[in-house]
Coordinates of C-alpha atoms and ligand atoms in Angstrom, one line a residue:
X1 CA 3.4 -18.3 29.8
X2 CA 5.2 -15.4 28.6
X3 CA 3.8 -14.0 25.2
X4 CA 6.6 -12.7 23.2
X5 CA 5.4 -11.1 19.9
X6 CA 8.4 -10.4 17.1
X7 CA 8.0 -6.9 16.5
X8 CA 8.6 -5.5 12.5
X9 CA 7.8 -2.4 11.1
X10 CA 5.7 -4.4 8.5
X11 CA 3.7 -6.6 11.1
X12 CA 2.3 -4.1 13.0
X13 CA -0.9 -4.0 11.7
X14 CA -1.3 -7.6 12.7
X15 CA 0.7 -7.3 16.1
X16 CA -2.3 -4.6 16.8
X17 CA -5.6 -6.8 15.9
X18 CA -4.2 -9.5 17.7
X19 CA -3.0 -7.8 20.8
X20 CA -6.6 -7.0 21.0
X21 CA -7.3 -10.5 21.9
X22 CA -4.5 -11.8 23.7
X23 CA -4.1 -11.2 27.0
X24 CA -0.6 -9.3 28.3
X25 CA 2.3 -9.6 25.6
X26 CA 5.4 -8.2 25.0
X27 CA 7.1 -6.9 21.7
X28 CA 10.4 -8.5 21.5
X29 CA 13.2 -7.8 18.7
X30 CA 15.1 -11.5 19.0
X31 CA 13.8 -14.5 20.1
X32 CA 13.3 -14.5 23.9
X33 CA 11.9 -17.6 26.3
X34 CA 8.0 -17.9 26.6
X35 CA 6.3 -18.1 23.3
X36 CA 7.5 -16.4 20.2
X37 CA 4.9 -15.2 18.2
X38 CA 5.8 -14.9 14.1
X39 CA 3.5 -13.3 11.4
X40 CA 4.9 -12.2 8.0
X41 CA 5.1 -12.1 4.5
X42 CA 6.7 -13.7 1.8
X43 CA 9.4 -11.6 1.0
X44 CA 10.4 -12.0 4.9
X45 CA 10.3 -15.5 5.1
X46 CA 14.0 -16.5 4.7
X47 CA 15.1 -14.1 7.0
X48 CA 12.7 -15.5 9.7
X49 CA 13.3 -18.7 9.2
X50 CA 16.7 -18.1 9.9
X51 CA 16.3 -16.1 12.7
X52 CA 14.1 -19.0 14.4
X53 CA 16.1 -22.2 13.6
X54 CA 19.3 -20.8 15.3
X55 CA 17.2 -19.7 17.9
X56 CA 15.5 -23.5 18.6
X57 CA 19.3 -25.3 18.2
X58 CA 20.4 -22.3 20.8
X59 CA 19.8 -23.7 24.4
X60 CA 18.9 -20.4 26.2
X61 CA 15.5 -20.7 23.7
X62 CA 15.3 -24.0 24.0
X63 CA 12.1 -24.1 26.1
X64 CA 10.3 -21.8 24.3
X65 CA 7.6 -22.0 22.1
X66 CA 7.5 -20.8 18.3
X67 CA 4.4 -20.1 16.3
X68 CA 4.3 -18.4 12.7
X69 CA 0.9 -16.9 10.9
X70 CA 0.1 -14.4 8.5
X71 CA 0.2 -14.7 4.6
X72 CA 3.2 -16.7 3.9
X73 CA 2.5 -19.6 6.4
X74 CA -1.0 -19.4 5.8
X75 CA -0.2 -19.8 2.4
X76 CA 2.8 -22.5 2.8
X77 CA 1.9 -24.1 6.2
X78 CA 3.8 -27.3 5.3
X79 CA 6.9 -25.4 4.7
X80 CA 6.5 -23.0 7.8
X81 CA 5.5 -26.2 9.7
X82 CA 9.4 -27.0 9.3
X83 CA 10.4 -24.3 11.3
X84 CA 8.2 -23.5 13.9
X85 CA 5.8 -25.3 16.2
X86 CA 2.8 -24.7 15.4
X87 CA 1.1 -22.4 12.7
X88 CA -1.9 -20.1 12.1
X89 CA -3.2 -20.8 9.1
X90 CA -5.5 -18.0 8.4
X91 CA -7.6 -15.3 10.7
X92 CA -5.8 -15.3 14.1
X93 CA -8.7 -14.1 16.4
X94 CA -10.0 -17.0 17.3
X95 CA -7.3 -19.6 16.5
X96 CA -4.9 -18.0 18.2
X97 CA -6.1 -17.7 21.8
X98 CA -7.5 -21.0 21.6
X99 CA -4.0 -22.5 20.9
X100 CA -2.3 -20.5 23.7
X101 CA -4.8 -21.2 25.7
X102 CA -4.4 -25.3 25.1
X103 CA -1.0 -25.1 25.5
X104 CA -0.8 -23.2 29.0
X105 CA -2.7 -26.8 29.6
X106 CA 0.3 -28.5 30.0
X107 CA 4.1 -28.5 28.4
X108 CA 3.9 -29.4 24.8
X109 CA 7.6 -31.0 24.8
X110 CA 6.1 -33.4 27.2
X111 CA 3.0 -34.4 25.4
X112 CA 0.8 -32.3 27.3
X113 CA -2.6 -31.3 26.1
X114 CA -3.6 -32.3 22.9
X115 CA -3.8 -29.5 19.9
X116 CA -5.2 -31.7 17.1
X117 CA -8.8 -30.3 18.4
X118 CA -8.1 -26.8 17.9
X119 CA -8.6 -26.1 14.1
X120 CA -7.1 -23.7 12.1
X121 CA -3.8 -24.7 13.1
X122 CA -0.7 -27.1 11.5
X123 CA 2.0 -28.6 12.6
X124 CA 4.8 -31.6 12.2
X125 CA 4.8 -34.7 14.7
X126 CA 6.6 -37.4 14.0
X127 CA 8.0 -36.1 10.5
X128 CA 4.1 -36.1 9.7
X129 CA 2.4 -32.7 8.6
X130 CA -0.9 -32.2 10.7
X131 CA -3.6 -29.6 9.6
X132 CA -6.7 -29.6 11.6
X133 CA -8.9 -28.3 8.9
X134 CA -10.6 -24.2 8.6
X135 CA -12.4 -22.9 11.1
X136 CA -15.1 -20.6 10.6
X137 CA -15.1 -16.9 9.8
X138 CA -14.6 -14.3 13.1
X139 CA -17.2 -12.1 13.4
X140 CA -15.4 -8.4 13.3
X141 CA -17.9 -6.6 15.5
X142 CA -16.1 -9.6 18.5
X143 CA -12.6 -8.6 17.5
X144 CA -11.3 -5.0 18.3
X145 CA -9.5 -3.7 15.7
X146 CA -6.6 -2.7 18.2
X147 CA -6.1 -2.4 22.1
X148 CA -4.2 0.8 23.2
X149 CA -1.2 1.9 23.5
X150 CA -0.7 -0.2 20.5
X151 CA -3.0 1.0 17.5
X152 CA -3.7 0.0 14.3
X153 CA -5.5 1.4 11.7
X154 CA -9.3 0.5 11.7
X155 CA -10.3 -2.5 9.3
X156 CA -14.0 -1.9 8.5
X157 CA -13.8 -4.9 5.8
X158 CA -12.5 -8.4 5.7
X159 CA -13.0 -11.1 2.7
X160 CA -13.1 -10.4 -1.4
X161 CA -16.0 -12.3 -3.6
X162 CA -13.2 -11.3 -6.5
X163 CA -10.6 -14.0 -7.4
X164 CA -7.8 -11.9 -8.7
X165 CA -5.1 -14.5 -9.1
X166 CA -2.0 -13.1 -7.7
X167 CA -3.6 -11.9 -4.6
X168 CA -3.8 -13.9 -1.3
X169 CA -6.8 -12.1 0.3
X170 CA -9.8 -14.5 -0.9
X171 CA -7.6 -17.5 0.5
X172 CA -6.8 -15.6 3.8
X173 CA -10.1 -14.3 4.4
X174 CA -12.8 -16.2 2.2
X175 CA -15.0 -14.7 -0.2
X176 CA -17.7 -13.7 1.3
X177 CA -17.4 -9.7 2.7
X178 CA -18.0 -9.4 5.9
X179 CA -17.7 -5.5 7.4
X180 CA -17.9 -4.4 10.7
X181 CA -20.8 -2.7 11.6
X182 CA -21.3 1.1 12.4
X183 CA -22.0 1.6 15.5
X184 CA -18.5 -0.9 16.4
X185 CA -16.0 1.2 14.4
X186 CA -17.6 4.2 15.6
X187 CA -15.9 2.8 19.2
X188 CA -12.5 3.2 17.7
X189 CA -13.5 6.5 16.3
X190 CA -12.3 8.9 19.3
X191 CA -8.5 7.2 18.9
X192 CA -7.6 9.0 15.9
X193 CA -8.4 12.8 14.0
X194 CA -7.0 11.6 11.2
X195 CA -8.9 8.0 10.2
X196 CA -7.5 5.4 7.9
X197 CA -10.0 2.3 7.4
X198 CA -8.8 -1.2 6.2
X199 CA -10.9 -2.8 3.5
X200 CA -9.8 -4.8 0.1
X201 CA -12.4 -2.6 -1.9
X202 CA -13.2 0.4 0.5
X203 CA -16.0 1.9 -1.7
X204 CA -17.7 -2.1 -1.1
X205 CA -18.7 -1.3 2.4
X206 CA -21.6 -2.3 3.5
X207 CA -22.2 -4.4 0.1
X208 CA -21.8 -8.1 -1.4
X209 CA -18.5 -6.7 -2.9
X210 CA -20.0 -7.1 -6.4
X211 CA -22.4 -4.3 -6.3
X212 CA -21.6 -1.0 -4.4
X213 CA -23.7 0.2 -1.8
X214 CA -23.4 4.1 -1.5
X215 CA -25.7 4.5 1.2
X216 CA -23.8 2.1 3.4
X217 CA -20.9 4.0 2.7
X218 CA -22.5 7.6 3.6
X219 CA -24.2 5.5 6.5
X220 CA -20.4 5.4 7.5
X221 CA -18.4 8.1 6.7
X222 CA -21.5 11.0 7.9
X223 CA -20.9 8.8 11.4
X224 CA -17.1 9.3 12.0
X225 CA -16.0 12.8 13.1
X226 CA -12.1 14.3 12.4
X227 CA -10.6 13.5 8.9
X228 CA -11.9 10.6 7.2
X229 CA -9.7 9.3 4.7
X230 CA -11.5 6.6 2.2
X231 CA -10.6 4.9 -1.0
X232 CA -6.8 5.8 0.0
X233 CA -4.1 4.4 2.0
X234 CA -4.1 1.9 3.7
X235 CA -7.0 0.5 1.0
X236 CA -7.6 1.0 -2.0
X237 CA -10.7 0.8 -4.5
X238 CA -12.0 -1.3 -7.7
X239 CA -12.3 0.9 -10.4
X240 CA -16.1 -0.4 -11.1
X241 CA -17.0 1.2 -7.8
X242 CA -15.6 4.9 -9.0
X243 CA -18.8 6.1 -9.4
X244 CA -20.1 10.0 -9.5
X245 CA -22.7 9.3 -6.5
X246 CA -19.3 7.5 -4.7
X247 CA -17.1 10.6 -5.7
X248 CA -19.9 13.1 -4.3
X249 CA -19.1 11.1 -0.8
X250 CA -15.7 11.3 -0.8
X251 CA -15.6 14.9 -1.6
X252 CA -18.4 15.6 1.0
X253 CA -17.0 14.1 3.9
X254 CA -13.6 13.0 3.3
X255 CA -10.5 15.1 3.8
X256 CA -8.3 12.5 0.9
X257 CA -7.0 14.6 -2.1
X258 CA -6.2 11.3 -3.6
X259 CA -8.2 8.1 -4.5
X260 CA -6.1 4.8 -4.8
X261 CA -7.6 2.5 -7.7
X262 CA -6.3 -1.1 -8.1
X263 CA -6.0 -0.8 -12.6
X264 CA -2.9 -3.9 -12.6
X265 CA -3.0 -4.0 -16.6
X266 CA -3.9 -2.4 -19.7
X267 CA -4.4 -5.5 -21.2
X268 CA -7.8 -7.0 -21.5
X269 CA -6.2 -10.5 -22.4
X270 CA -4.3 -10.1 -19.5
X271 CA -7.3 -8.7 -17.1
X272 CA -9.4 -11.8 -18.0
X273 CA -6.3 -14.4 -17.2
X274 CA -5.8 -13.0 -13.8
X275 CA -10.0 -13.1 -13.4
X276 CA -9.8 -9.1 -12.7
X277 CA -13.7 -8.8 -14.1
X278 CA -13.2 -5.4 -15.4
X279 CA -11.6 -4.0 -18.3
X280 CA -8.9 -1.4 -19.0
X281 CA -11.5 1.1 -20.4
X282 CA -13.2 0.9 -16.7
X283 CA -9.5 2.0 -15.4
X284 CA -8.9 4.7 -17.4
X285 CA -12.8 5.9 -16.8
X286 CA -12.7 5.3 -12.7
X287 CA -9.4 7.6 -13.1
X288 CA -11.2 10.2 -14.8
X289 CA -14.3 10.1 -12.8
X290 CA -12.0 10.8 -9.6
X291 CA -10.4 13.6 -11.6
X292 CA -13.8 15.2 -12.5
X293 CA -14.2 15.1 -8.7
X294 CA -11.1 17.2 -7.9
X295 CA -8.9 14.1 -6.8
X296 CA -6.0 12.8 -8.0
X297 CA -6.3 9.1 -8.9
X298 CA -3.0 6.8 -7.8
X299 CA -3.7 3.8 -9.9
X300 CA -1.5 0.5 -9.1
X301 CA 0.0 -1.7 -11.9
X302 CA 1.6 -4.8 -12.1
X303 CA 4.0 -5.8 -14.7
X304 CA 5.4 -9.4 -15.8
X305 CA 2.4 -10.9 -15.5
X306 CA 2.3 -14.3 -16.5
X307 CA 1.4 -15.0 -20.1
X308 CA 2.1 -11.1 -20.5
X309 CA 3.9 -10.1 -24.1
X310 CA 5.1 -7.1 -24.9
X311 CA 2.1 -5.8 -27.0
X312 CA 0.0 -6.4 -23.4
X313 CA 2.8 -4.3 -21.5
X314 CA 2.4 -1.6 -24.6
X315 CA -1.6 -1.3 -23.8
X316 CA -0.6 -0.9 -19.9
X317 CA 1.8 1.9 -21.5
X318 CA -0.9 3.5 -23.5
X319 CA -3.4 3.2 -20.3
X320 CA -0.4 4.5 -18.0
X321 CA 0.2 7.6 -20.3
X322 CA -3.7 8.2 -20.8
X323 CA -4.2 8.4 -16.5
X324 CA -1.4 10.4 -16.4
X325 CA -1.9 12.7 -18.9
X326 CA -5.3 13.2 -17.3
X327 CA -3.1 14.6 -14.1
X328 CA -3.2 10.6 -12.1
X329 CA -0.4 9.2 -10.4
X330 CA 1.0 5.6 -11.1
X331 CA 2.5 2.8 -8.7
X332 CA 4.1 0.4 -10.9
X333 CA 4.6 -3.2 -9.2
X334 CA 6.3 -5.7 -10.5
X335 CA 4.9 -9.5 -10.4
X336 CA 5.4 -11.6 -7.0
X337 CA 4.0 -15.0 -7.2
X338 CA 2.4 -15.6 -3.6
X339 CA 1.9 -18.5 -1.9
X340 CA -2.1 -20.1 -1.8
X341 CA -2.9 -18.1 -4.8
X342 CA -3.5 -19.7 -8.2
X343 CA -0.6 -18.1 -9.3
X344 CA 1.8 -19.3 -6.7
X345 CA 4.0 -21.8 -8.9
X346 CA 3.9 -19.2 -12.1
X347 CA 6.9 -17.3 -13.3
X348 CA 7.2 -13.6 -14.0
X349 CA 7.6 -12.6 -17.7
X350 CA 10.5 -10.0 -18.2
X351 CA 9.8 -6.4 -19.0
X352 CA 10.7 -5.5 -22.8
X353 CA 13.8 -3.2 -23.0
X354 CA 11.9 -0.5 -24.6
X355 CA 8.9 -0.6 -22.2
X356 CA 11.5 -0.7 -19.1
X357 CA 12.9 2.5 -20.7
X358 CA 9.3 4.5 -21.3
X359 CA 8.7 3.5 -17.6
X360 CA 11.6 4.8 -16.5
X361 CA 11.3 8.0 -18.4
X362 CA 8.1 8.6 -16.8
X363 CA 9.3 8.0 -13.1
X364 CA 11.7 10.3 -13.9
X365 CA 8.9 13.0 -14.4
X366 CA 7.1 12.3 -10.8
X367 CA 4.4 10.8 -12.4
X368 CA 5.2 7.1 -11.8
X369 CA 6.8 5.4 -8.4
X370 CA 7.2 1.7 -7.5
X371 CA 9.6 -1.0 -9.6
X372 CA 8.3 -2.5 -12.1
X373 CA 11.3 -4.7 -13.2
X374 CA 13.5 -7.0 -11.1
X375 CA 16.2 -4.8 -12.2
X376 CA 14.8 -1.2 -10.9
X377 CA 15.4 -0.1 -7.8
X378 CA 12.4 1.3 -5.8
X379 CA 11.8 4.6 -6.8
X380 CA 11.0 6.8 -3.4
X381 CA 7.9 7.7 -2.7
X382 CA 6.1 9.6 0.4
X383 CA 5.8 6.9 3.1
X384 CA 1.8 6.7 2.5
X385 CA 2.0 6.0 -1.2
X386 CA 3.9 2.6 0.6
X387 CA 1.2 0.2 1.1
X388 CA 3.2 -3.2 2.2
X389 CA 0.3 -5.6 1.4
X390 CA 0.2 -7.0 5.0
X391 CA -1.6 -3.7 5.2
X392 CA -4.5 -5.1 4.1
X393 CA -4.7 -8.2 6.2
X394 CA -4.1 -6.5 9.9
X395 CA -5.6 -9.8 11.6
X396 CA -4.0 -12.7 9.5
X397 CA -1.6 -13.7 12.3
Ligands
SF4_1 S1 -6.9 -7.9 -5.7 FE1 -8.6 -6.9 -4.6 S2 -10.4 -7.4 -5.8 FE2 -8.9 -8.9 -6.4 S3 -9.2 -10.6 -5.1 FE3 -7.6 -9.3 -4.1 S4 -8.8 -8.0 -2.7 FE4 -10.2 -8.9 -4.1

């Protein structure tokens, strides 16, 4: 069977930690015979469905085999279920061979040999929707976190004990953190000078994601040679692990001038109805402990918030304008509802005219990128500021 992955700009991550375990595949740019392999997110979704039910009425792809993963079918696997095959639901390592595997068994059309045992996986028969139930947790130190000539960036971190309710990682990846040891990322440490390390929380390695664990972290970072960069792009940090002891390791071994915080409102209402488990004060104090330390912090925020009013987008103003008069940086998001999150069926509150202004004002200055409002058009930033949220999930095919 020929193994055609769809190649993306924003799946490569994934295309990467799952090469690792596949055997030969290509990276194909339209649908091709063999089996088509799918993973994105949701603001991709139309455009690949699409692209993949003209390719299964068109007879040149008639024989071939589609499957979809990553966060949208993970999150929606009924509705991705309609136009593919078969789908991922979840972490790909295992699931994923296992599937190809069980179908190079025989040819599926003609009932060959039977899928329902491999779990992790749904499908339609019959006009039914199958799911054959979770599967349990891969262990990282079995799963490479790339196989050259494709790399990836290495993922040291995968799971979140946090609920935040917009985001899709405990749902994708559980809640229990599991990181990859030491001594295995320091295999993958000779591929790069520059390092970038993959975790939800990068200052949580080597902890139960609740309580930091600095000397896991200087475990790690005094093991890796070249430039380290940690707490940055392509992760970011909780602003409850900004400590001074964390900062004194960044600055030590690190070569980031910048630490990336995860803030997403000003609003303690609003930080307890999305289950954040910190409060705004810790955002504006994690931003100046990074300052104290030399850095600049980047913190990320997320407007239209549901529930949000306009005296909640005022405090995330007045918090904005504190950071940045303090010398941070601000990425301003505005609210996605994403499937298999709590928040999936919510609806995002519009931005008050005068707030929409101040924003703008203030991206007008360089201090603040990002949109904020269905209506603003992204404002540029410096391609590693851009961190497409598949970023974080390299391995949910
Ligand atoms: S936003 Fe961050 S802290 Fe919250 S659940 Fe997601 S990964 Fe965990």
């Amino acid at each position: 069977m020929q193994i055609n992955f769809r190649w993306s700009p924003k799946n490569r991550y994934s295309i990467a930690a799952l090469g690792a375990v596949l055997g030969d595949y290509r990276l194909v740019r339209r649908p091709e015979a063999g089996v088509m392999l799918y993973s994105f997110a949701s603001p991709q979704a139309a455009d690949v469905y699409r692209e993949v039910d003209a390719a299964r009425t068109a007879r040149a792809a008639h024989d071939s085999i589609f499957i979809a993963g990553g966060p949208h079918p993970s999150g929606r696997p009924e509705e991705a279920a309609e136009h593919f095959d078969y789908v991922v639901v979840g972490e790909g390592e295992a699931t994923l061979p296992e599937l190809l595997a069980t179908l190079e068994g025989g040819a599926i059309r003609e009932g060959g040999r039977d899928v329902s045992g491999v779990r992790g996986i749904a499908f339609t028969r019959d006009g039914r929707f199958h799911y054959t139930g979770p599967r349990e947790e891969v262990d990282l130190d079995r799963c490479p976190p790339f196989r050259p000539p494709l790399l990836g960036p290495i993922e040291i971190t995968r799971g979140c004990p946090w609920g935040c309710a917009y985001c899709q990682t405990p749902s994708l990846f559980g809640h229990r953190m599991r990181h990859r040891s030491i001594e295995a990322i320091c295999r993958y440490d000779g591929f790069y000078e520059d390092k970038r390390l993959v975790s939800p929380n990068a200052f949580a390695y080597g902890s139960d994601g609740v309580r930091p664990a600095p000397e896991a972290v200087e475990g790690l970072l005094k093991s890796l040679t070249g430039n380290v960069y940690f707490g940055t792009f392509p992760s970011e940090v909780r602003p409850e692990f900004v400590t001074r002891d964390m900062m004194e390791l960044v600055t030590t071994y690190c070569a980031n001038r910048e630490v990336h915080l995860g803030g997403q409102s000003g609003s303690d209402r609003v930080l307890r109805s999305i289950r954040r488990g910190h409060t705004a004060a810790q955002v504006v104090e994690a931003a100046a402990c990074v300052r104290d330390a030399g850095l600049t912090p980047v913190v990320d925020f997320i407007f239209g918030l549901p529930g949000e009013r306009e005296e909640d987008q005022a405090a995330t103003l007045g918090c904005i304008e504190a950071i940045i008069r303090e010398g941070g940086k601000i990425r301003a998001h505005y609210f996605m509802p994403l499937p298999g999150t709590p928040l999936a069926a919510a609806q995002p509150e519009k931005v008050a005219p005068e707030i929409d202004r101040l924003l703008g004002k203030l991206a007008l200055g360089g201090r603040l990128t990002g949109s904020w409002s269905p209506q603003r058009t992204r404002i540029k930033t410096p391609r590693r500021h851009l961190e497409p949220k598949d970023a974080k999930t390299p391995s949910s095919f």
